Amino acid sequence: MKLELRGITKRFGPLVANDSIDLVVEPGEIHALLGENGAGKSTLMNVLYGLYEPDEGQILLDGEPVTFNGPGDAVAAGIGMVHQHFMLVPVFTVAESVALGYEPAGPLGVIDRRAARKRVKEISDRFGFNLDPDAVIEDLPVGAQQRVEIIKALSREAKVLILDEPTAVLTPQETDELIAIMRQLKAEGTSIVFITHKLREVRAIADSITVIRRGKVVGEASPTSSETELASLMVGRSVSMAVDKAPAEPGEEELVISDLTVLDAKGSAAVDRVDLTVRRGEIVVIAGVQGNGQTELTETILGLTDPLSGSIRIAGREMVGQPVKERLRAGLGFVPEDRSTSGVISSFSVAENFVLDLYDTRPFARFGTVLPSVVDANARRRSQEFDVRLTDVQDPISTLSGGNQQKVVVAREMSRPLRVLVASQPTRGVDVGSIEFIHERLVVERDNGTAVLLVSSELDEVMALADRIAVMYRGRVVGIVPGDTERDVLGLMMAGVPLEEARAQSAEHRTALAAADVMSEEKL
Ligand code: ADP
Ligand code: MG
């Protein structure tokens, strides 16, 4: 089915989220929609899926204009969507999940389980999904849950499938599996709109690429474009993807975590007997798919959570049992994972957010009175140094873009002398230009002698910055490896495969590839 969007405009109050967007997706094509966070990708897809009514513009299917008054209409017209956050019920089986809202109903209107199971099995076998119709959703890995969502769309005869940032929650291997599935769907004639901000994936699979920036289409690109070219289109200026950094010169141990166990609310070990050391002058990255204990680990280092057992030392001093303030005083800097709940106070001004922990101390206050001129001058200087784009330091920080808010947090944390900096997903939801800047500053901080512990689930970021990499899986550190470890070895470890086995599997894979190469050469 051919899909055309013509002049789609969608406003939220004064904000134009989609500004007269044109998009053509040919039958059986994988069309990547590429853009930074906040560019308007999800909004456009929600319009296409009937969730939002466009203010202007038209949707055409095979040349015929259509109007959707809700997702039901879109589904009936052959459009399927897998949202970034799936909407599955954890205790349902795969077959029940697929039947929900589709319901091959029997004569009495009850869900026909047998029909549903049969349908799941059929689709699963046809596309090599490898899904058991009777498996319970909550027992399945995220990648398999995503395949359930895809089956759900396919079982309703989707001709155009929208995948909104599907790889954000996947390990690299799961991503490869998804890419294989997308190829298979394409071979069967399904059109796919593939949304991502990851350039590597776009180049791997897209037939055509539309780049949007600030709600507007800024260009079409060919899949043969380089990552740098695509990134420049996305951001609107040239960016460098590589991080310039000299080899680390690690010094004394500044952060020493030993045998640390932290329980989650349900009483199971979110962090399980973790040992980890970070020396001054090095960046250690904790790699892993989100939700494997990284959050609990960093919150315990800061002191928001108490461990069940184990020790955390900063510069030789035990920190377990000490309040947060004491840890900050010992030289800990912290860039939280969720900026909006613990990084900034939205209603405060930019200037105030620059001194959140320090506002009652010199030089920002004297005899208990805050000195606004000093606070403002500090903010102006720091904003300049960290390239924070703003109109006035007195404006509420909520008026800044996500990337600029994050730069305020990073600048604030780096503006006092640190021994240890813990940065948790510091570039999540941040535009490419700001990512580049934040990366550079992390390296500067390292070179100034700080021990940097970075948590990241973006493999490109891990590989660009790490001097050493600790991979976390289900609360445990699966292995600690050098910063230049191969991507596929890291990917396997992120799925819980121990280091030696990951190395062996990856070597085997490479030998097989090389053999295949020789064979194809022989044929020539
Ligand atoms: P993307 O998917 O490319 O990251 P979105 O389409 O989610 O971007 O968002 C585009 C812009 O529209 C952003 O500035 C976002 O804050 C805004 N936006 C999205 N949904 C809403 C909404 N329901 N109400 C108000 N603003 C919204
Ligand atoms: Mg989105």
PDB file of N, CA, C and O and ligand atoms in Angstrom, residues 12 15 17 35-44 52 164-165, ligand 1:
ATOM      1  N   PHE A  12       0.281  22.192  19.167  1.00  0.00           N
ATOM      2  CA  PHE A  12      -0.116  22.087  20.578  1.00  0.00           C
ATOM      3  C   PHE A  12      -0.048  23.498  21.134  1.00  0.00           C
ATOM      4  O   PHE A  12       1.045  23.980  21.433  1.00  0.00           O
ATOM      5  N   LEU A  15       2.856  25.840  20.113  1.00  0.00           N
ATOM      6  CA  LEU A  15       3.930  25.010  19.560  1.00  0.00           C
ATOM      7  C   LEU A  15       3.489  24.307  18.283  1.00  0.00           C
ATOM      8  O   LEU A  15       2.455  23.656  18.261  1.00  0.00           O
ATOM      9  N   ALA A  17       4.223  21.359  16.341  1.00  0.00           N
ATOM     10  CA  ALA A  17       4.979  20.108  16.457  1.00  0.00           C
ATOM     11  C   ALA A  17       5.243  19.509  15.078  1.00  0.00           C
ATOM     12  O   ALA A  17       6.289  18.914  14.841  1.00  0.00           O
ATOM     13  N   GLY A  35      15.217  12.000  13.276  1.00  0.00           N
ATOM     14  CA  GLY A  35      15.186  13.344  13.847  1.00  0.00           C
ATOM     15  C   GLY A  35      15.558  13.282  15.303  1.00  0.00           C
ATOM     16  O   GLY A  35      15.405  12.244  15.940  1.00  0.00           O
ATOM     17  N   GLU A  36      16.009  14.421  15.813  1.00  0.00           N
ATOM     18  CA  GLU A  36      16.397  14.472  17.201  1.00  0.00           C
ATOM     19  C   GLU A  36      15.173  14.334  18.089  1.00  0.00           C
ATOM     20  O   GLU A  36      14.033  14.445  17.623  1.00  0.00           O
ATOM     21  N   ASN A  37      15.423  14.172  19.377  1.00  0.00           N
ATOM     22  CA  ASN A  37      14.341  14.174  20.330  1.00  0.00           C
ATOM     23  C   ASN A  37      13.551  15.468  20.232  1.00  0.00           C
ATOM     24  O   ASN A  37      14.141  16.541  20.188  1.00  0.00           O
ATOM     25  N   GLY A  38      12.241  15.357  20.186  1.00  0.00           N
ATOM     26  CA  GLY A  38      11.413  16.549  20.136  1.00  0.00           C
ATOM     27  C   GLY A  38      11.223  17.100  18.733  1.00  0.00           C
ATOM     28  O   GLY A  38      10.605  18.145  18.549  1.00  0.00           O
ATOM     29  N   ALA A  39      11.730  16.403  17.722  1.00  0.00           N
ATOM     30  CA  ALA A  39      11.626  16.901  16.347  1.00  0.00           C
ATOM     31  C   ALA A  39      10.190  16.836  15.835  1.00  0.00           C
ATOM     32  O   ALA A  39       9.814  17.562  14.926  1.00  0.00           O
ATOM     33  N   GLY A  40       9.383  15.934  16.414  1.00  0.00           N
ATOM     34  CA  GLY A  40       7.990  15.828  15.981  1.00  0.00           C
ATOM     35  C   GLY A  40       7.654  14.486  15.344  1.00  0.00           C
ATOM     36  O   GLY A  40       6.600  14.330  14.727  1.00  0.00           O
ATOM     37  N   LYS A  41       8.518  13.503  15.508  1.00  0.00           N
ATOM     38  CA  LYS A  41       8.332  12.192  14.864  1.00  0.00           C
ATOM     39  C   LYS A  41       7.097  11.467  15.421  1.00  0.00           C
ATOM     40  O   LYS A  41       6.233  11.030  14.668  1.00  0.00           O
ATOM     41  N   SER A  42       7.044  11.343  16.752  1.00  0.00           N
ATOM     42  CA  SER A  42       5.912  10.615  17.348  1.00  0.00           C
ATOM     43  C   SER A  42       4.596  11.319  17.066  1.00  0.00           C
ATOM     44  O   SER A  42       3.569  10.673  16.819  1.00  0.00           O
ATOM     45  N   THR A  43       4.622  12.635  17.094  1.00  0.00           N
ATOM     46  CA  THR A  43       3.398  13.381  16.818  1.00  0.00           C
ATOM     47  C   THR A  43       2.873  13.035  15.428  1.00  0.00           C
ATOM     48  O   THR A  43       1.688  12.734  15.242  1.00  0.00           O
ATOM     49  N   LEU A  44       3.765  13.040  14.448  1.00  0.00           N
ATOM     50  CA  LEU A  44       3.364  12.738  13.074  1.00  0.00           C
ATOM     51  C   LEU A  44       2.769  11.328  12.985  1.00  0.00           C
ATOM     52  O   LEU A  44       1.752  11.103  12.324  1.00  0.00           O
ATOM     53  N   TYR A  52      -4.216  11.589  16.906  1.00  0.00           N
ATOM     54  CA  TYR A  52      -4.379  13.041  16.858  1.00  0.00           C
ATOM     55  C   TYR A  52      -5.045  13.413  15.549  1.00  0.00           C
ATOM     56  O   TYR A  52      -4.739  12.819  14.514  1.00  0.00           O
ATOM     57  N   ASP A 164       7.897   2.939  16.354  1.00  0.00           N
ATOM     58  CA  ASP A 164       8.374   4.184  16.959  1.00  0.00           C
ATOM     59  C   ASP A 164       9.522   3.888  17.925  1.00  0.00           C
ATOM     60  O   ASP A 164       9.307   3.365  19.009  1.00  0.00           O
ATOM     61  N   GLU A 165      10.707   4.220  17.528  1.00  0.00           N
ATOM     62  CA  GLU A 165      11.933   3.984  18.309  1.00  0.00           C
ATOM     63  C   GLU A 165      11.977   2.573  18.883  1.00  0.00           C
ATOM     64  O   GLU A 165      12.180   2.381  20.084  1.00  0.00           O
TER      65      GLU A 165
HETATM   66  P1  ADP B   1       9.869  13.130  18.840  1.00  0.00           P
HETATM   67  O1  ADP B   1       8.997  11.915  18.777  1.00  0.00           O
HETATM   68  O2  ADP B   1      10.493  13.476  17.532  1.00  0.00           O
HETATM   69  O3  ADP B   1      10.881  13.053  19.933  1.00  0.00           O
HETATM   70  P2  ADP B   1       7.420  14.473  19.610  1.00  0.00           P
HETATM   71  O4  ADP B   1       6.558  14.325  18.417  1.00  0.00           O
HETATM   72  O5  ADP B   1       7.168  13.583  20.756  1.00  0.00           O
HETATM   73  O6  ADP B   1       8.957  14.402  19.180  1.00  0.00           O
HETATM   74  O7  ADP B   1       7.324  15.967  20.132  1.00  0.00           O
HETATM   75  C1  ADP B   1       7.427  17.107  19.281  1.00  0.00           C
HETATM   76  C2  ADP B   1       7.162  18.358  20.092  1.00  0.00           C
HETATM   77  O8  ADP B   1       5.794  18.389  20.467  1.00  0.00           O
HETATM   78  C3  ADP B   1       7.947  18.425  21.386  1.00  0.00           C
HETATM   79  O9  ADP B   1       8.326  19.752  21.607  1.00  0.00           O
HETATM   80  C4  ADP B   1       6.958  17.955  22.415  1.00  0.00           C
HETATM   81  O10 ADP B   1       7.242  18.525  23.676  1.00  0.00           O
HETATM   82  C5  ADP B   1       5.646  18.459  21.857  1.00  0.00           C
HETATM   83  N1  ADP B   1       4.510  17.598  22.227  1.00  0.00           N
HETATM   84  C6  ADP B   1       4.355  16.294  21.896  1.00  0.00           C
HETATM   85  N2  ADP B   1       3.165  15.819  22.344  1.00  0.00           N
HETATM   86  C7  ADP B   1       2.566  16.856  22.979  1.00  0.00           C
HETATM   87  C8  ADP B   1       1.302  17.014  23.647  1.00  0.00           C
HETATM   88  N3  ADP B   1       0.436  16.000  23.757  1.00  0.00           N
HETATM   89  N4  ADP B   1       1.027  18.216  24.179  1.00  0.00           N
HETATM   90  C9  ADP B   1       1.904  19.257  24.050  1.00  0.00           C
HETATM   91  N5  ADP B   1       3.081  19.184  23.425  1.00  0.00           N
HETATM   92  C10 ADP B   1       3.426  18.006  22.890  1.00  0.00           C
END
